[in-house]
Coordinates of C-alpha atoms in Angstrom, one line a residue:
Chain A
X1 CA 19.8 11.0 30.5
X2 CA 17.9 7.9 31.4
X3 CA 18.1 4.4 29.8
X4 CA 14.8 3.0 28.4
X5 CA 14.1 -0.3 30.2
X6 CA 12.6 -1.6 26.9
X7 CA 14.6 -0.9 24.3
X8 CA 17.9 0.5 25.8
X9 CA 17.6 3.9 23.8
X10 CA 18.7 7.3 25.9
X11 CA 15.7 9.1 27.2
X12 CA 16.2 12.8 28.8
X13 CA 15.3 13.0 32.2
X14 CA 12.8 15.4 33.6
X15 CA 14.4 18.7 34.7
X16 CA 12.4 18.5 38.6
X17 CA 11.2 14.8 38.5
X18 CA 8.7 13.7 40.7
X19 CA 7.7 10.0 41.8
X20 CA 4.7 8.5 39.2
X21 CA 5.8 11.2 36.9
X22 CA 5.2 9.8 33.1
X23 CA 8.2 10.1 30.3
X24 CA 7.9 8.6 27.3
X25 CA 11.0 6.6 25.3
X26 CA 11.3 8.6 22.0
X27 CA 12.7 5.0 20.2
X28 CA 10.3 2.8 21.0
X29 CA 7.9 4.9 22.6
X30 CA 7.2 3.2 25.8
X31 CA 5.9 5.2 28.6
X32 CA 8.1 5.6 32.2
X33 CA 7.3 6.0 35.0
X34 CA 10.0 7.7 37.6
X35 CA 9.7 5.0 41.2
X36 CA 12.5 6.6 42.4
X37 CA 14.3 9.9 43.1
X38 CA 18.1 9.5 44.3
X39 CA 18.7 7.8 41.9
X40 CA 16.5 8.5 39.1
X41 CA 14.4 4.8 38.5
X42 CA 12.1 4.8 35.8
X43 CA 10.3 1.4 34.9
X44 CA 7.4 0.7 32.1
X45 CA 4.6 2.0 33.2
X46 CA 1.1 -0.3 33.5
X47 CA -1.0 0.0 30.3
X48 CA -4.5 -0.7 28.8
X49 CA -4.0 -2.1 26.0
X50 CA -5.6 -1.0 22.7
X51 CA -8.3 -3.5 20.8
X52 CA -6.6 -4.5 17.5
X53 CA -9.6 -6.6 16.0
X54 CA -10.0 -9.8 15.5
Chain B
X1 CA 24.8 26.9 -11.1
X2 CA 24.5 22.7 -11.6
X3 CA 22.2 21.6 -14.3
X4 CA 20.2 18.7 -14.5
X5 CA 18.0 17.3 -17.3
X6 CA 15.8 14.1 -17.3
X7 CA 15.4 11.4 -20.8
X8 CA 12.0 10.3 -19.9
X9 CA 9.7 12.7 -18.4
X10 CA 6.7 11.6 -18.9
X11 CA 6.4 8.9 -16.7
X12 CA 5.8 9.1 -13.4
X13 CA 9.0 8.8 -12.1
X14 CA 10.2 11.2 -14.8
X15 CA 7.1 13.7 -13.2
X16 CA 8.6 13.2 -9.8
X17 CA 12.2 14.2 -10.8
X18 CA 11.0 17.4 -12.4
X19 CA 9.0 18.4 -9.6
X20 CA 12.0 17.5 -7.4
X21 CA 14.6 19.3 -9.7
X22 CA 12.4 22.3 -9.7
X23 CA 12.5 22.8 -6.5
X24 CA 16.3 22.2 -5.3
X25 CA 17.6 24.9 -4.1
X26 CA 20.8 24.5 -5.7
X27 CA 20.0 23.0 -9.1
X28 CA 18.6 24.1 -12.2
X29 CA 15.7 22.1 -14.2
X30 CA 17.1 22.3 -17.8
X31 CA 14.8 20.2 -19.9
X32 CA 13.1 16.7 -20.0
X33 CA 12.7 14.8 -23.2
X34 CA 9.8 12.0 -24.3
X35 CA 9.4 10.1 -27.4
X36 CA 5.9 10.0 -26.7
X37 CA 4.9 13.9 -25.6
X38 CA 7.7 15.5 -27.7
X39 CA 6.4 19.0 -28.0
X40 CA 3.7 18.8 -25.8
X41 CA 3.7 21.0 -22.4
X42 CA 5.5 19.2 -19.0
X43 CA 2.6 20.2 -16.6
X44 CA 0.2 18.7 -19.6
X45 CA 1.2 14.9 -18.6
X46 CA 2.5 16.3 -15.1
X47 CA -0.5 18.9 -13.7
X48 CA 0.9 19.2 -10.0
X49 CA 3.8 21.2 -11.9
X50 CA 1.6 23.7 -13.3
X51 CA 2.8 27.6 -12.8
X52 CA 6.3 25.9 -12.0
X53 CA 7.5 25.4 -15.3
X54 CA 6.1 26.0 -19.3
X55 CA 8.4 24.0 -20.8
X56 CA 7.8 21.3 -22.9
X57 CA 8.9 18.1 -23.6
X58 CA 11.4 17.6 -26.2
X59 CA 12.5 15.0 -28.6
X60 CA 14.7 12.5 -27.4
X61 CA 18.2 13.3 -28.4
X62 CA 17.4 16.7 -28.4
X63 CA 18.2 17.5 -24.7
X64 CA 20.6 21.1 -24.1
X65 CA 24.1 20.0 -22.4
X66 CA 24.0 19.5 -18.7
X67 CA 26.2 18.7 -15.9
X68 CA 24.0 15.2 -14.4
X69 CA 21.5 13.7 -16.8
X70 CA 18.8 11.6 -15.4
X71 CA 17.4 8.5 -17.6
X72 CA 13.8 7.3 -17.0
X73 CA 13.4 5.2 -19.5
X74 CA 11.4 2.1 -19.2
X75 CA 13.6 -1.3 -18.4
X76 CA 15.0 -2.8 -21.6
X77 CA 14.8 0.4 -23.8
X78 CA 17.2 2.2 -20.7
X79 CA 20.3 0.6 -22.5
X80 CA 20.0 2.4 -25.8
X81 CA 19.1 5.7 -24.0
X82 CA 22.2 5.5 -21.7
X83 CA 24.8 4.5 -24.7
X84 CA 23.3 7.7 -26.5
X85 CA 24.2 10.5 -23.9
X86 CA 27.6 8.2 -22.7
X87 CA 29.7 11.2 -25.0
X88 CA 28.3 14.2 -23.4
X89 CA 30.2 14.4 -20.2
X90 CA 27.1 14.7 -17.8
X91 CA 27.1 12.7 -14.8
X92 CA 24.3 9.9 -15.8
X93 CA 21.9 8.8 -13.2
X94 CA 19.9 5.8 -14.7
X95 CA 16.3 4.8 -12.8
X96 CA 15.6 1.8 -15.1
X97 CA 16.5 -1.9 -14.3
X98 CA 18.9 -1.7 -17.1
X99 CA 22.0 -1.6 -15.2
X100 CA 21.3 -2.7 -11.4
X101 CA 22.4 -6.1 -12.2
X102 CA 26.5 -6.9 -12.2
X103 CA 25.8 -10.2 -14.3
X104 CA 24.4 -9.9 -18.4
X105 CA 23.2 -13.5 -17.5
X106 CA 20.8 -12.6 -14.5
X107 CA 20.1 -9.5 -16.5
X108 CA 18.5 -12.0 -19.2
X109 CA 17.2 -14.5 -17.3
X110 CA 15.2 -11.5 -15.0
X111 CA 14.4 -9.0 -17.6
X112 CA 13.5 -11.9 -20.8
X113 CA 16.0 -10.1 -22.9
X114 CA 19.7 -10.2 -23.7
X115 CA 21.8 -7.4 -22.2
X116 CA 23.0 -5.2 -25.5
X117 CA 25.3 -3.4 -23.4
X118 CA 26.9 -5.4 -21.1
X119 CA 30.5 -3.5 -21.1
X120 CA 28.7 -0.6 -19.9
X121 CA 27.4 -2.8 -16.5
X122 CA 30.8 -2.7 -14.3
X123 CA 31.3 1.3 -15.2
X124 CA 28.1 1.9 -13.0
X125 CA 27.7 2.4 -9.2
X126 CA 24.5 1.0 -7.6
X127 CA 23.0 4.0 -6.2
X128 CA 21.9 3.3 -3.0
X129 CA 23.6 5.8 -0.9
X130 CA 23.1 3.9 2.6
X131 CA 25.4 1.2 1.5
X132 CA 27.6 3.1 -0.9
X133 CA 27.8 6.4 0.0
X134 CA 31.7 6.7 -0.8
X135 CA 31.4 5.6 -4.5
X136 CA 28.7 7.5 -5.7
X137 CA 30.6 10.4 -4.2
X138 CA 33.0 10.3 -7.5
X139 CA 30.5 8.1 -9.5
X140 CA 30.0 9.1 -13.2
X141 CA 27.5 6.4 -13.8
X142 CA 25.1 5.3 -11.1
X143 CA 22.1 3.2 -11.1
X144 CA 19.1 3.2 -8.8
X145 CA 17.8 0.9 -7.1
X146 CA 14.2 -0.6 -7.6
X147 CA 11.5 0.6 -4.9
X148 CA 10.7 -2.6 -3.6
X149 CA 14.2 -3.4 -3.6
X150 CA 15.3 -0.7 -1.7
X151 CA 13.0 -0.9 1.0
X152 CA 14.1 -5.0 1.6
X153 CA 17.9 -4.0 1.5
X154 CA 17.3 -1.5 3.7
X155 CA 15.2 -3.8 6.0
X156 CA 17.5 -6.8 6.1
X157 CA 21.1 -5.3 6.3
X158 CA 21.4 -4.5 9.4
X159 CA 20.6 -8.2 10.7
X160 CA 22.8 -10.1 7.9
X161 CA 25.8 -7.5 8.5
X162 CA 26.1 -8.2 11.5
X163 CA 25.6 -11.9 11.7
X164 CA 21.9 -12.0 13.4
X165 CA 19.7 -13.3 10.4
X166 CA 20.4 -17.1 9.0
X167 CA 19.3 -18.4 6.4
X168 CA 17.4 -17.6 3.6
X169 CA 15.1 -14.3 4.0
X170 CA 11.3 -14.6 2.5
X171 CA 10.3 -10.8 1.5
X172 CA 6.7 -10.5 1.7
X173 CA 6.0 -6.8 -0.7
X174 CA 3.1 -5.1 -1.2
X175 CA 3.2 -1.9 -3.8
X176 CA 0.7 0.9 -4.8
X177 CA 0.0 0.9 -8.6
X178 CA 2.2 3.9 -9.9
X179 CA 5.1 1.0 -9.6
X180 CA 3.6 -0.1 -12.4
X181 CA 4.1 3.0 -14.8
X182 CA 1.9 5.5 -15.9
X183 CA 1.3 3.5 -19.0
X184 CA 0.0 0.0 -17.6
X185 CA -3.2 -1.1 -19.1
X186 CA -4.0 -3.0 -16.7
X187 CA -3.8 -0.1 -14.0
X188 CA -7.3 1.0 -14.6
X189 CA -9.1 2.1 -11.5
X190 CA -11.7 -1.0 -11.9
X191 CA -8.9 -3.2 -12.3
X192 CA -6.7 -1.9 -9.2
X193 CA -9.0 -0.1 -6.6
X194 CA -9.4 -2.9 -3.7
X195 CA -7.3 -5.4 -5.6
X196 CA -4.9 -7.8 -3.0
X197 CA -3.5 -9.1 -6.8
X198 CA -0.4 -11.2 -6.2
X199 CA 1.1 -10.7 -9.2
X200 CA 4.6 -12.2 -8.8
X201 CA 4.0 -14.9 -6.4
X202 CA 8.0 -15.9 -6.8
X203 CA 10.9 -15.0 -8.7
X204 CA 10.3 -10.6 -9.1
X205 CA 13.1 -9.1 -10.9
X206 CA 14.0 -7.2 -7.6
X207 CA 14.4 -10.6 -6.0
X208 CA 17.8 -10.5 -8.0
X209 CA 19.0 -6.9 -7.0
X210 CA 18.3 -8.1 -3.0
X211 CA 20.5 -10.9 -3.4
X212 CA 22.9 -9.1 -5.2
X213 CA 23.0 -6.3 -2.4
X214 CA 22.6 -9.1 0.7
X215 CA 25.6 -11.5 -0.8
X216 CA 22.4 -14.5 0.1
X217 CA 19.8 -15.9 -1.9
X218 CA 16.4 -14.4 -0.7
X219 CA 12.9 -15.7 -1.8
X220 CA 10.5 -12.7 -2.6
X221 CA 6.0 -12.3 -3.6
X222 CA 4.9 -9.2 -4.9
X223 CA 1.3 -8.2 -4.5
X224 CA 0.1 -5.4 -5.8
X225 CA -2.4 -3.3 -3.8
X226 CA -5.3 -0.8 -3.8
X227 CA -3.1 2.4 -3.0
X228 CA -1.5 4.7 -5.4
X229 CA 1.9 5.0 -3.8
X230 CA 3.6 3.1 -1.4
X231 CA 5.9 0.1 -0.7
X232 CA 6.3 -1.6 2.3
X233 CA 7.8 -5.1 2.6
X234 CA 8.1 -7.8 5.6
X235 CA 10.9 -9.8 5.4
X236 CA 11.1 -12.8 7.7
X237 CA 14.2 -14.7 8.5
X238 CA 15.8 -17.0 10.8
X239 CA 17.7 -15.3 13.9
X240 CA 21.3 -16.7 15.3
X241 CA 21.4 -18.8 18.5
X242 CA 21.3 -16.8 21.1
X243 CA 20.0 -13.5 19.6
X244 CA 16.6 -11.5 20.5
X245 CA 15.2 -8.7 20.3
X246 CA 17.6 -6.8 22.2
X247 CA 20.6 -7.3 19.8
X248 CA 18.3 -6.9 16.7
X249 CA 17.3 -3.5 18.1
X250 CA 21.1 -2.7 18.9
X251 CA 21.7 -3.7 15.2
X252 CA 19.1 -1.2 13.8
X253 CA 20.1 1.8 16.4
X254 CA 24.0 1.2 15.0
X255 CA 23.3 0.7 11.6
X256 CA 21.0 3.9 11.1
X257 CA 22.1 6.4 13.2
X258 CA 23.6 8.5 10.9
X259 CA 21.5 7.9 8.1
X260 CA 19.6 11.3 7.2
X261 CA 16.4 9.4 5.6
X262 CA 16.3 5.6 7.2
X263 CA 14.3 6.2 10.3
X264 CA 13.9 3.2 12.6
X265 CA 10.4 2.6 13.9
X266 CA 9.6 -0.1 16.1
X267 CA 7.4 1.2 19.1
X268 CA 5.8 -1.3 21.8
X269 CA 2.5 0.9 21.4
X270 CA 0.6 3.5 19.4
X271 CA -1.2 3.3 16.0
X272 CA 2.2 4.0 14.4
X273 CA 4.3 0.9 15.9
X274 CA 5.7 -0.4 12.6
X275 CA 6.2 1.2 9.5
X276 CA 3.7 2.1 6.8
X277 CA 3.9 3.9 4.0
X278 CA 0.7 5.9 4.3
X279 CA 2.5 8.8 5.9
X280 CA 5.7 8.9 3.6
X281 CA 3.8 9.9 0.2
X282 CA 6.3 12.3 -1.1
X283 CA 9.0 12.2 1.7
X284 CA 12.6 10.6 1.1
X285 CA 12.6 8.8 4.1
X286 CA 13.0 4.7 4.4
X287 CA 11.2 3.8 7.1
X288 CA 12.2 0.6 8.8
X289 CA 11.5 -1.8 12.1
X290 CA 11.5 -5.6 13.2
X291 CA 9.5 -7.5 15.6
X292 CA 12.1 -9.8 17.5
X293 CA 11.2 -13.4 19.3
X294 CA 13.0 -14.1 22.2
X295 CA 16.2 -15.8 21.8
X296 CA 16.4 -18.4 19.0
X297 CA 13.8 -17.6 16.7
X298 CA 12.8 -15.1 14.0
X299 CA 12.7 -12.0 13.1
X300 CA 10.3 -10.1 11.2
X301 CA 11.9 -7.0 9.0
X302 CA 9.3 -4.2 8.0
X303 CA 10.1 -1.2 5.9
X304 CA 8.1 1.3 3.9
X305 CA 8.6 4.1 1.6
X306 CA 7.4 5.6 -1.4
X307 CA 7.9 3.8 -4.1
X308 CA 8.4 7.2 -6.6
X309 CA 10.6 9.6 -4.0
X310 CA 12.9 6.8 -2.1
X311 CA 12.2 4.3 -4.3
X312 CA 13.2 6.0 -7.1
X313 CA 13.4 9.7 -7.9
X314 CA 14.1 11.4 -4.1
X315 CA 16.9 8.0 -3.6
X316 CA 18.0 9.3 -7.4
X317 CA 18.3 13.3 -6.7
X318 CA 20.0 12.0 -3.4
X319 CA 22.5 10.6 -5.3
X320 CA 22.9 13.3 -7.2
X321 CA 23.9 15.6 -4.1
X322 CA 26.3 13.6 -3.1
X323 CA 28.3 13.2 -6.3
X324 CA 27.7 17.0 -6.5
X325 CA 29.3 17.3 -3.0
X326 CA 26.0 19.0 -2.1
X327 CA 24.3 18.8 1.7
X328 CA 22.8 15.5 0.9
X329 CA 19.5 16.9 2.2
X330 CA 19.0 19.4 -0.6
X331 CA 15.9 19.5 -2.2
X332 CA 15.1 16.5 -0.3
X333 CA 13.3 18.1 3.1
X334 CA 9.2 17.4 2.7
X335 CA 8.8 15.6 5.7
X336 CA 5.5 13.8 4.2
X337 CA 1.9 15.0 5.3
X338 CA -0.4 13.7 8.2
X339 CA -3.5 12.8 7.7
X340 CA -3.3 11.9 4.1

């Protein structure tokens, strides 16, 4: 298991994970993305951001 | 096996505890009474029940003996329905606003009425089974919370247990008009489809029950909106020095985690961050969230449910299993449908 960088909730690691690899944070659903291997670093991954009107 | 009856059937919180009775798995429908549809056929006023049951209404009074009654009467007429079944041993659940309220004198000055039976108010156990799980368990008499009620409890006790709101919380509610009844006249679709109608712009009756539940005055508008079902309220309040959104999410995550219908939604992206109550028609489930500032500032407490399952008849058969030492998921599993 992981920790979520945003929210603190407990995120299940990939089984083989590889560098750039996307997870996503079932709480708050922020996406991760694994920068390192030994250990396993995830950080919030860049996003678009979605048009919510005016 | 368990029976269960309902006084009141044909409203539409009477309709959903039929259709919810009839399909527990370990509880049998026995009967539902109406002063108004005596006689008449169940899945005549309720017609997603038809080729479930043929049985008709009967006349108040005139209910068979069963082990938990259910009472559905409208607020104010509730007490005179409760005192009559009182002698028959059932376990009575009461939906109305009747018996929510510990004090005759808020009673009154909420509900325009004196209370006629106020003796009978500290023999009943509110029915909320988040924050009293233990006494309903051996509960004879329970009351149930009102839908927009429930959802602001739900929404604002995790931050005033444990210290993080201040002050006094403004609860913003916006409801779906079968809150109203199945009898409003003013519910007609001309009247209600597109309507933002703030119709208690201060001092709603469930403004009472929320302080009552919080121990702190709250201030509370109610506007009634275009949808059939639904409730979802934002409640904003003050947050203690020092907290953000980091502890407010630690509160929720505590508070909640072994709750089988209080999910907590609060997601930094998606359609879906913050609840709504589009996608709980028919499901149990409270959904609640916050958005945090940083330290030193507020909150803002969202929660949604349907106001006829959680908010009333789903919350109601809820308690039921648990007095019944039942799984308290029984009967209770719809998960809601998407797209609706």
């Amino acid at each position: 298991m992981i920790t979520c960088p945003e929210c603190e909730g407990r995120v299940a690691a990939p089984e083989e994970p590889r560098v750039h690899e996307i997870v996503e944070c079932a709480e708050c659903r922020s996406e991760l993305e694994v920068v390192g291997l030994d250990p396993l670093l995830v950080a919030l991954a860049p996003e678009v951001e979605e048009d919510w009107g005016e | 096996m368990t029976t269960a009856c309902v006084a009141g059937g044909a409203g539409y919180i009477g309709g959903e505890l039929i259709r919810l009775l009839l399909g527990h798995p370990r509880v049998e429908f026995a009967g539902a009474s109406s002063a108004t549809l005596a006689g008449r056929r169940i899945d005549g006023a309720h017609p997603n029940l038809r080729g479930l049951t043929d049985a008709s209404f009967t006349e108040p009074g005139r209910l068979p003996r069963c082990d938990v009654l259910f009472t559905a009467a409208p607020h104010t007429r509730a007490m005179a329905a409760v005192r009559e079944h009182l002698d028959t041993g059932a376990v009575v659940i009461d939906l109305s606003g009747d018996f929510r309220l510990r004090d005759p004198g808020e009673y009154e000055r909420y509900y325009g009425v004196p209370h006629t039976e106020p003796e009978l108010l500290d023999g009943f156990v509110s029915g909320l089974p988040e924050l009293h799980r233990a006494e309903i368990a051996t509960a004879d008499r329970i009351s149930v919370p009102g839908c927009m009620a429930t959802a602001a409890i739900l929404a604002l006790h995790p931050l005033v247990r444990s210290g993080l709101a201040v002050g006094e919380p403004r609860v913003d509610a916006r409801t779906g008009s079968s809150g109203s009844g199945a009898s409003a006249a003013h519910n007609t679709h001309a009247e209600r489809s597109g309507a933002l109608r703030v119709y208690a712009p201060l001092g709603h009756r469930h403004e009472a029950e929320i302080r009552q539940a919080l121990g702190r005055p709250v201030r509370m508008t109610v506007t009634g909106i275009g949808a059939v079902r639904g409730v979802q309220v934002l409640c904003w309040t003050r947050l203690a020095p020092g907290a953000g959104p980091r502890e407010v999410r630690a509160a929720y995550r505590t508070r909640y985690a072994a709750e089988p219908f209080v999910r907590v939604v609060a997601a930094r992206r998606g359609p879906h961050r913050l609840p709504d109550p589009k996608i709980l028609a028919g499901a149990n489930f409270c959904d609640v969230g916050f958005a945090a500032d940083e330290a030193g500032g507020e909150v803002l407490a969202v929660a949604a449910l349907d106001n006829l399952v959680k908010g009333g008849a789903g919350n109601a058969v809820q308690c039921m299993n648990l007095r019944l030492g039942l799984p308290e998921r029984s009967g209770l599993e719809f998960s809601g449908l998407h797209p609706v």
